[in-house]
Amino acid sequence: MEPVNVAVIYYSATGTVHALAQAAAEGAEKAGAEVRLRKVAEPAPQEMIDSRPEWAQHVRDTAGVAVAAADDLDWADAVLFGTPTRFGNPASPLRVFMESVGSLWFQGRLADKVYSAFTASNTAHGGQESTILALANTFYHWGGIIVPPGYTDPIQFRTGNPYGTSHVAGDGPPGEVPLQGARHQARRVVDTAAAFKAGRAA
């Protein structure tokens, strides 16, 4: 059977969600998937980016990461989306990307794919769950198969978020617990997509 194609598509301003995305990509690869790690385009003007040294540094550090395109969604059997919270919602750069693929949706090319999401907020109650649930609204419209991590691995009882991997950026960079959570979430996505793909081929 052909391997599962997984796209990990994210927006990150200062690197927190990028670290989770890298961990998700690692988890998917170890589960046997072909993986594309993609960032969405940064729309902020350079003077705004330069006003925050950590933002400017992250832009430089990730210059080599390919920018997400509609083809990445079309290619994928499964997609993990990552975003920081913005007032309890996904960050606008990710929303702009998701809202730019209407032609794929209209053709039915976003349906019957596995979707999952992860996030980070600056504070412990900064809208992590609402952000992931907001992304799920789009997955419903696309006709996707939503696969959360749930409590399907011991690491989930340590991360504490069954909706998707999350991290409190105000506590510093993601440590091993959220990174393990992201890897587990990606493995679960791959396993589910593989089972669905095999079932359709049978």
PDB file of N, CA, C and O in Angstrom, residues 79-121:
ATOM      1  N   VAL A  79      -3.974  16.281   7.144  1.00  0.00           N
ATOM      2  CA  VAL A  79      -3.378  17.598   7.376  1.00  0.00           C
ATOM      3  C   VAL A  79      -3.469  17.937   8.855  1.00  0.00           C
ATOM      4  O   VAL A  79      -4.534  17.821   9.464  1.00  0.00           O
ATOM      5  N   LEU A  80      -2.350  18.347   9.422  1.00  0.00           N
ATOM      6  CA  LEU A  80      -2.330  18.907  10.772  1.00  0.00           C
ATOM      7  C   LEU A  80      -2.072  20.399  10.646  1.00  0.00           C
ATOM      8  O   LEU A  80      -1.074  20.809  10.040  1.00  0.00           O
ATOM      9  N   PHE A  81      -2.984  21.192  11.193  1.00  0.00           N
ATOM     10  CA  PHE A  81      -2.851  22.640  11.170  1.00  0.00           C
ATOM     11  C   PHE A  81      -2.406  23.134  12.541  1.00  0.00           C
ATOM     12  O   PHE A  81      -2.944  22.702  13.567  1.00  0.00           O
ATOM     13  N   GLY A  82      -1.447  24.055  12.550  1.00  0.00           N
ATOM     14  CA  GLY A  82      -0.980  24.641  13.792  1.00  0.00           C
ATOM     15  C   GLY A  82      -1.087  26.148  13.758  1.00  0.00           C
ATOM     16  O   GLY A  82      -0.779  26.784  12.743  1.00  0.00           O
ATOM     17  N   THR A  83      -1.504  26.730  14.882  1.00  0.00           N
ATOM     18  CA  THR A  83      -1.643  28.187  14.951  1.00  0.00           C
ATOM     19  C   THR A  83      -1.564  28.665  16.385  1.00  0.00           C
ATOM     20  O   THR A  83      -2.023  27.966  17.298  1.00  0.00           O
ATOM     21  N   PRO A  84      -1.014  29.842  16.615  1.00  0.00           N
ATOM     22  CA  PRO A  84      -1.188  30.464  17.935  1.00  0.00           C
ATOM     23  C   PRO A  84      -2.626  30.947  18.075  1.00  0.00           C
ATOM     24  O   PRO A  84      -3.331  31.126  17.076  1.00  0.00           O
ATOM     25  N   THR A  85      -3.065  31.141  19.298  1.00  0.00           N
ATOM     26  CA  THR A  85      -4.389  31.722  19.508  1.00  0.00           C
ATOM     27  C   THR A  85      -4.313  33.233  19.325  1.00  0.00           C
ATOM     28  O   THR A  85      -3.312  33.866  19.663  1.00  0.00           O
ATOM     29  N   ARG A  86      -5.376  33.775  18.787  1.00  0.00           N
ATOM     30  CA  ARG A  86      -5.531  35.228  18.674  1.00  0.00           C
ATOM     31  C   ARG A  86      -6.919  35.565  19.201  1.00  0.00           C
ATOM     32  O   ARG A  86      -7.906  35.374  18.478  1.00  0.00           O
ATOM     33  N   PHE A  87      -6.981  35.956  20.455  1.00  0.00           N
ATOM     34  CA  PHE A  87      -8.269  36.269  21.095  1.00  0.00           C
ATOM     35  C   PHE A  87      -9.227  35.080  20.998  1.00  0.00           C
ATOM     36  O   PHE A  87     -10.412  35.234  20.717  1.00  0.00           O
ATOM     37  N   GLY A  88      -8.688  33.886  21.217  1.00  0.00           N
ATOM     38  CA  GLY A  88      -9.509  32.682  21.220  1.00  0.00           C
ATOM     39  C   GLY A  88      -9.802  32.111  19.857  1.00  0.00           C
ATOM     40  O   GLY A  88     -10.616  31.187  19.740  1.00  0.00           O
ATOM     41  N   ASN A  89      -9.142  32.624  18.833  1.00  0.00           N
ATOM     42  CA  ASN A  89      -9.360  32.166  17.457  1.00  0.00           C
ATOM     43  C   ASN A  89      -8.027  31.881  16.772  1.00  0.00           C
ATOM     44  O   ASN A  89      -6.968  32.316  17.247  1.00  0.00           O
ATOM     45  N   PRO A  90      -8.056  31.165  15.649  1.00  0.00           N
ATOM     46  CA  PRO A  90      -6.820  30.947  14.895  1.00  0.00           C
ATOM     47  C   PRO A  90      -6.238  32.277  14.408  1.00  0.00           C
ATOM     48  O   PRO A  90      -6.983  33.229  14.150  1.00  0.00           O
ATOM     49  N   ALA A  91      -4.933  32.326  14.264  1.00  0.00           N
ATOM     50  CA  ALA A  91      -4.271  33.527  13.755  1.00  0.00           C
ATOM     51  C   ALA A  91      -4.698  33.794  12.314  1.00  0.00           C
ATOM     52  O   ALA A  91      -4.878  32.865  11.515  1.00  0.00           O
ATOM     53  N   SER A  92      -4.837  35.066  11.978  1.00  0.00           N
ATOM     54  CA  SER A  92      -5.354  35.437  10.659  1.00  0.00           C
ATOM     55  C   SER A  92      -4.502  34.938   9.487  1.00  0.00           C
ATOM     56  O   SER A  92      -5.068  34.588   8.444  1.00  0.00           O
ATOM     57  N   PRO A  93      -3.160  34.864   9.583  1.00  0.00           N
ATOM     58  CA  PRO A  93      -2.418  34.337   8.434  1.00  0.00           C
ATOM     59  C   PRO A  93      -2.827  32.909   8.066  1.00  0.00           C
ATOM     60  O   PRO A  93      -2.906  32.577   6.875  1.00  0.00           O
ATOM     61  N   LEU A  94      -3.107  32.074   9.076  1.00  0.00           N
ATOM     62  CA  LEU A  94      -3.563  30.713   8.762  1.00  0.00           C
ATOM     63  C   LEU A  94      -4.961  30.754   8.162  1.00  0.00           C
ATOM     64  O   LEU A  94      -5.264  30.026   7.215  1.00  0.00           O
ATOM     65  N   ARG A  95      -5.830  31.619   8.711  1.00  0.00           N
ATOM     66  CA  ARG A  95      -7.178  31.722   8.158  1.00  0.00           C
ATOM     67  C   ARG A  95      -7.145  32.198   6.704  1.00  0.00           C
ATOM     68  O   ARG A  95      -7.918  31.713   5.868  1.00  0.00           O
ATOM     69  N   VAL A  96      -6.280  33.133   6.403  1.00  0.00           N
ATOM     70  CA  VAL A  96      -6.169  33.620   5.020  1.00  0.00           C
ATOM     71  C   VAL A  96      -5.819  32.459   4.090  1.00  0.00           C
ATOM     72  O   VAL A  96      -6.408  32.310   3.010  1.00  0.00           O
ATOM     73  N   PHE A  97      -4.876  31.621   4.514  1.00  0.00           N
ATOM     74  CA  PHE A  97      -4.514  30.470   3.683  1.00  0.00           C
ATOM     75  C   PHE A  97      -5.704  29.530   3.521  1.00  0.00           C
ATOM     76  O   PHE A  97      -6.023  29.096   2.402  1.00  0.00           O
ATOM     77  N   MET A  98      -6.371  29.207   4.628  1.00  0.00           N
ATOM     78  CA  MET A  98      -7.477  28.254   4.571  1.00  0.00           C
ATOM     79  C   MET A  98      -8.625  28.783   3.723  1.00  0.00           C
ATOM     80  O   MET A  98      -9.327  28.011   3.049  1.00  0.00           O
ATOM     81  N   GLU A  99      -8.809  30.096   3.736  1.00  0.00           N
ATOM     82  CA  GLU A  99      -9.895  30.691   2.958  1.00  0.00           C
ATOM     83  C   GLU A  99      -9.510  30.925   1.503  1.00  0.00           C
ATOM     84  O   GLU A  99     -10.349  31.353   0.698  1.00  0.00           O
ATOM     85  N   SER A 100      -8.259  30.632   1.152  1.00  0.00           N
ATOM     86  CA  SER A 100      -7.804  30.825  -0.233  1.00  0.00           C
ATOM     87  C   SER A 100      -7.964  29.565  -1.079  1.00  0.00           C
ATOM     88  O   SER A 100      -7.663  29.587  -2.276  1.00  0.00           O
ATOM     89  N   VAL A 101      -8.436  28.480  -0.469  1.00  0.00           N
ATOM     90  CA  VAL A 101      -8.493  27.197  -1.194  1.00  0.00           C
ATOM     91  C   VAL A 101      -9.933  26.818  -1.542  1.00  0.00           C
ATOM     92  O   VAL A 101     -10.275  25.644  -1.650  1.00  0.00           O
ATOM     93  N   GLY A 102     -10.760  27.841  -1.748  1.00  0.00           N
ATOM     94  CA  GLY A 102     -12.156  27.591  -2.074  1.00  0.00           C
ATOM     95  C   GLY A 102     -12.355  26.777  -3.333  1.00  0.00           C
ATOM     96  O   GLY A 102     -13.317  25.991  -3.432  1.00  0.00           O
ATOM     97  N   SER A 103     -11.456  26.917  -4.309  1.00  0.00           N
ATOM     98  CA  SER A 103     -11.617  26.146  -5.543  1.00  0.00           C
ATOM     99  C   SER A 103     -11.452  24.652  -5.281  1.00  0.00           C
ATOM    100  O   SER A 103     -12.162  23.830  -5.867  1.00  0.00           O
ATOM    101  N   LEU A 104     -10.528  24.292  -4.386  1.00  0.00           N
ATOM    102  CA  LEU A 104     -10.384  22.880  -4.027  1.00  0.00           C
ATOM    103  C   LEU A 104     -11.636  22.382  -3.315  1.00  0.00           C
ATOM    104  O   LEU A 104     -12.122  21.270  -3.586  1.00  0.00           O
ATOM    105  N   TRP A 105     -12.154  23.189  -2.390  1.00  0.00           N
ATOM    106  CA  TRP A 105     -13.378  22.813  -1.687  1.00  0.00           C
ATOM    107  C   TRP A 105     -14.532  22.617  -2.666  1.00  0.00           C
ATOM    108  O   TRP A 105     -15.269  21.629  -2.590  1.00  0.00           O
ATOM    109  N   PHE A 106     -14.682  23.533  -3.607  1.00  0.00           N
ATOM    110  CA  PHE A 106     -15.790  23.471  -4.561  1.00  0.00           C
ATOM    111  C   PHE A 106     -15.721  22.202  -5.409  1.00  0.00           C
ATOM    112  O   PHE A 106     -16.759  21.641  -5.787  1.00  0.00           O
ATOM    113  N   GLN A 107     -14.506  21.747  -5.687  1.00  0.00           N
ATOM    114  CA  GLN A 107     -14.322  20.514  -6.468  1.00  0.00           C
ATOM    115  C   GLN A 107     -14.418  19.255  -5.605  1.00  0.00           C
ATOM    116  O   GLN A 107     -14.292  18.145  -6.117  1.00  0.00           O
ATOM    117  N   GLY A 108     -14.613  19.431  -4.303  1.00  0.00           N
ATOM    118  CA  GLY A 108     -14.679  18.279  -3.407  1.00  0.00           C
ATOM    119  C   GLY A 108     -13.329  17.666  -3.086  1.00  0.00           C
ATOM    120  O   GLY A 108     -13.254  16.555  -2.555  1.00  0.00           O
ATOM    121  N   ARG A 109     -12.271  18.407  -3.355  1.00  0.00           N
ATOM    122  CA  ARG A 109     -10.928  17.838  -3.203  1.00  0.00           C
ATOM    123  C   ARG A 109     -10.377  17.977  -1.781  1.00  0.00           C
ATOM    124  O   ARG A 109      -9.261  17.539  -1.495  1.00  0.00           O
ATOM    125  N   LEU A 110     -11.140  18.607  -0.885  1.00  0.00           N
ATOM    126  CA  LEU A 110     -10.738  18.693   0.516  1.00  0.00           C
ATOM    127  C   LEU A 110     -11.516  17.716   1.385  1.00  0.00           C
ATOM    128  O   LEU A 110     -11.227  17.577   2.582  1.00  0.00           O
ATOM    129  N   ALA A 111     -12.480  17.027   0.789  1.00  0.00           N
ATOM    130  CA  ALA A 111     -13.304  16.070   1.530  1.00  0.00           C
ATOM    131  C   ALA A 111     -12.565  14.753   1.726  1.00  0.00           C
ATOM    132  O   ALA A 111     -11.630  14.431   0.986  1.00  0.00           O
ATOM    133  N   ASP A 112     -12.996  14.011   2.739  1.00  0.00           N
ATOM    134  CA  ASP A 112     -12.484  12.654   3.001  1.00  0.00           C
ATOM    135  C   ASP A 112     -10.998  12.629   3.295  1.00  0.00           C
ATOM    136  O   ASP A 112     -10.315  11.641   3.032  1.00  0.00           O
ATOM    137  N   LYS A 113     -10.494  13.727   3.843  1.00  0.00           N
ATOM    138  CA  LYS A 113      -9.129  13.768   4.357  1.00  0.00           C
ATOM    139  C   LYS A 113      -9.210  13.831   5.878  1.00  0.00           C
ATOM    140  O   LYS A 113     -10.207  14.303   6.440  1.00  0.00           O
ATOM    141  N   VAL A 114      -8.162  13.384   6.531  1.00  0.00           N
ATOM    142  CA  VAL A 114      -8.091  13.466   7.989  1.00  0.00           C
ATOM    143  C   VAL A 114      -7.505  14.821   8.373  1.00  0.00           C
ATOM    144  O   VAL A 114      -6.491  15.257   7.800  1.00  0.00           O
ATOM    145  N   TYR A 115      -8.154  15.485   9.340  1.00  0.00           N
ATOM    146  CA  TYR A 115      -7.690  16.789   9.810  1.00  0.00           C
ATOM    147  C   TYR A 115      -7.522  16.776  11.325  1.00  0.00           C
ATOM    148  O   TYR A 115      -8.280  16.125  12.046  1.00  0.00           O
ATOM    149  N   SER A 116      -6.525  17.512  11.789  1.00  0.00           N
ATOM    150  CA  SER A 116      -6.271  17.645  13.214  1.00  0.00           C
ATOM    151  C   SER A 116      -5.588  18.999  13.422  1.00  0.00           C
ATOM    152  O   SER A 116      -5.115  19.616  12.463  1.00  0.00           O
ATOM    153  N   ALA A 117      -5.542  19.477  14.671  1.00  0.00           N
ATOM    154  CA  ALA A 117      -5.007  20.811  14.915  1.00  0.00           C
ATOM    155  C   ALA A 117      -4.281  20.893  16.250  1.00  0.00           C
ATOM    156  O   ALA A 117      -4.573  20.138  17.183  1.00  0.00           O
ATOM    157  N   PHE A 118      -3.338  21.836  16.326  1.00  0.00           N
ATOM    158  CA  PHE A 118      -2.597  22.101  17.561  1.00  0.00           C
ATOM    159  C   PHE A 118      -2.385  23.601  17.686  1.00  0.00           C
ATOM    160  O   PHE A 118      -2.502  24.349  16.708  1.00  0.00           O
ATOM    161  N   THR A 119      -2.072  24.043  18.911  1.00  0.00           N
ATOM    162  CA  THR A 119      -2.036  25.487  19.142  1.00  0.00           C
ATOM    163  C   THR A 119      -1.136  25.850  20.311  1.00  0.00           C
ATOM    164  O   THR A 119      -0.611  24.988  21.021  1.00  0.00           O
ATOM    165  N   ALA A 120      -0.981  27.145  20.513  1.00  0.00           N
ATOM    166  CA  ALA A 120      -0.272  27.683  21.676  1.00  0.00           C
ATOM    167  C   ALA A 120      -0.888  29.027  22.020  1.00  0.00           C
ATOM    168  O   ALA A 120      -1.365  29.753  21.143  1.00  0.00           O
ATOM    169  N   SER A 121      -0.886  29.341  23.302  1.00  0.00           N
ATOM    170  CA  SER A 121      -1.364  30.648  23.770  1.00  0.00           C
ATOM    171  C   SER A 121      -0.354  31.188  24.765  1.00  0.00           C
ATOM    172  O   SER A 121       0.465  30.437  25.311  1.00  0.00           O
TER     173      SER A 121
END
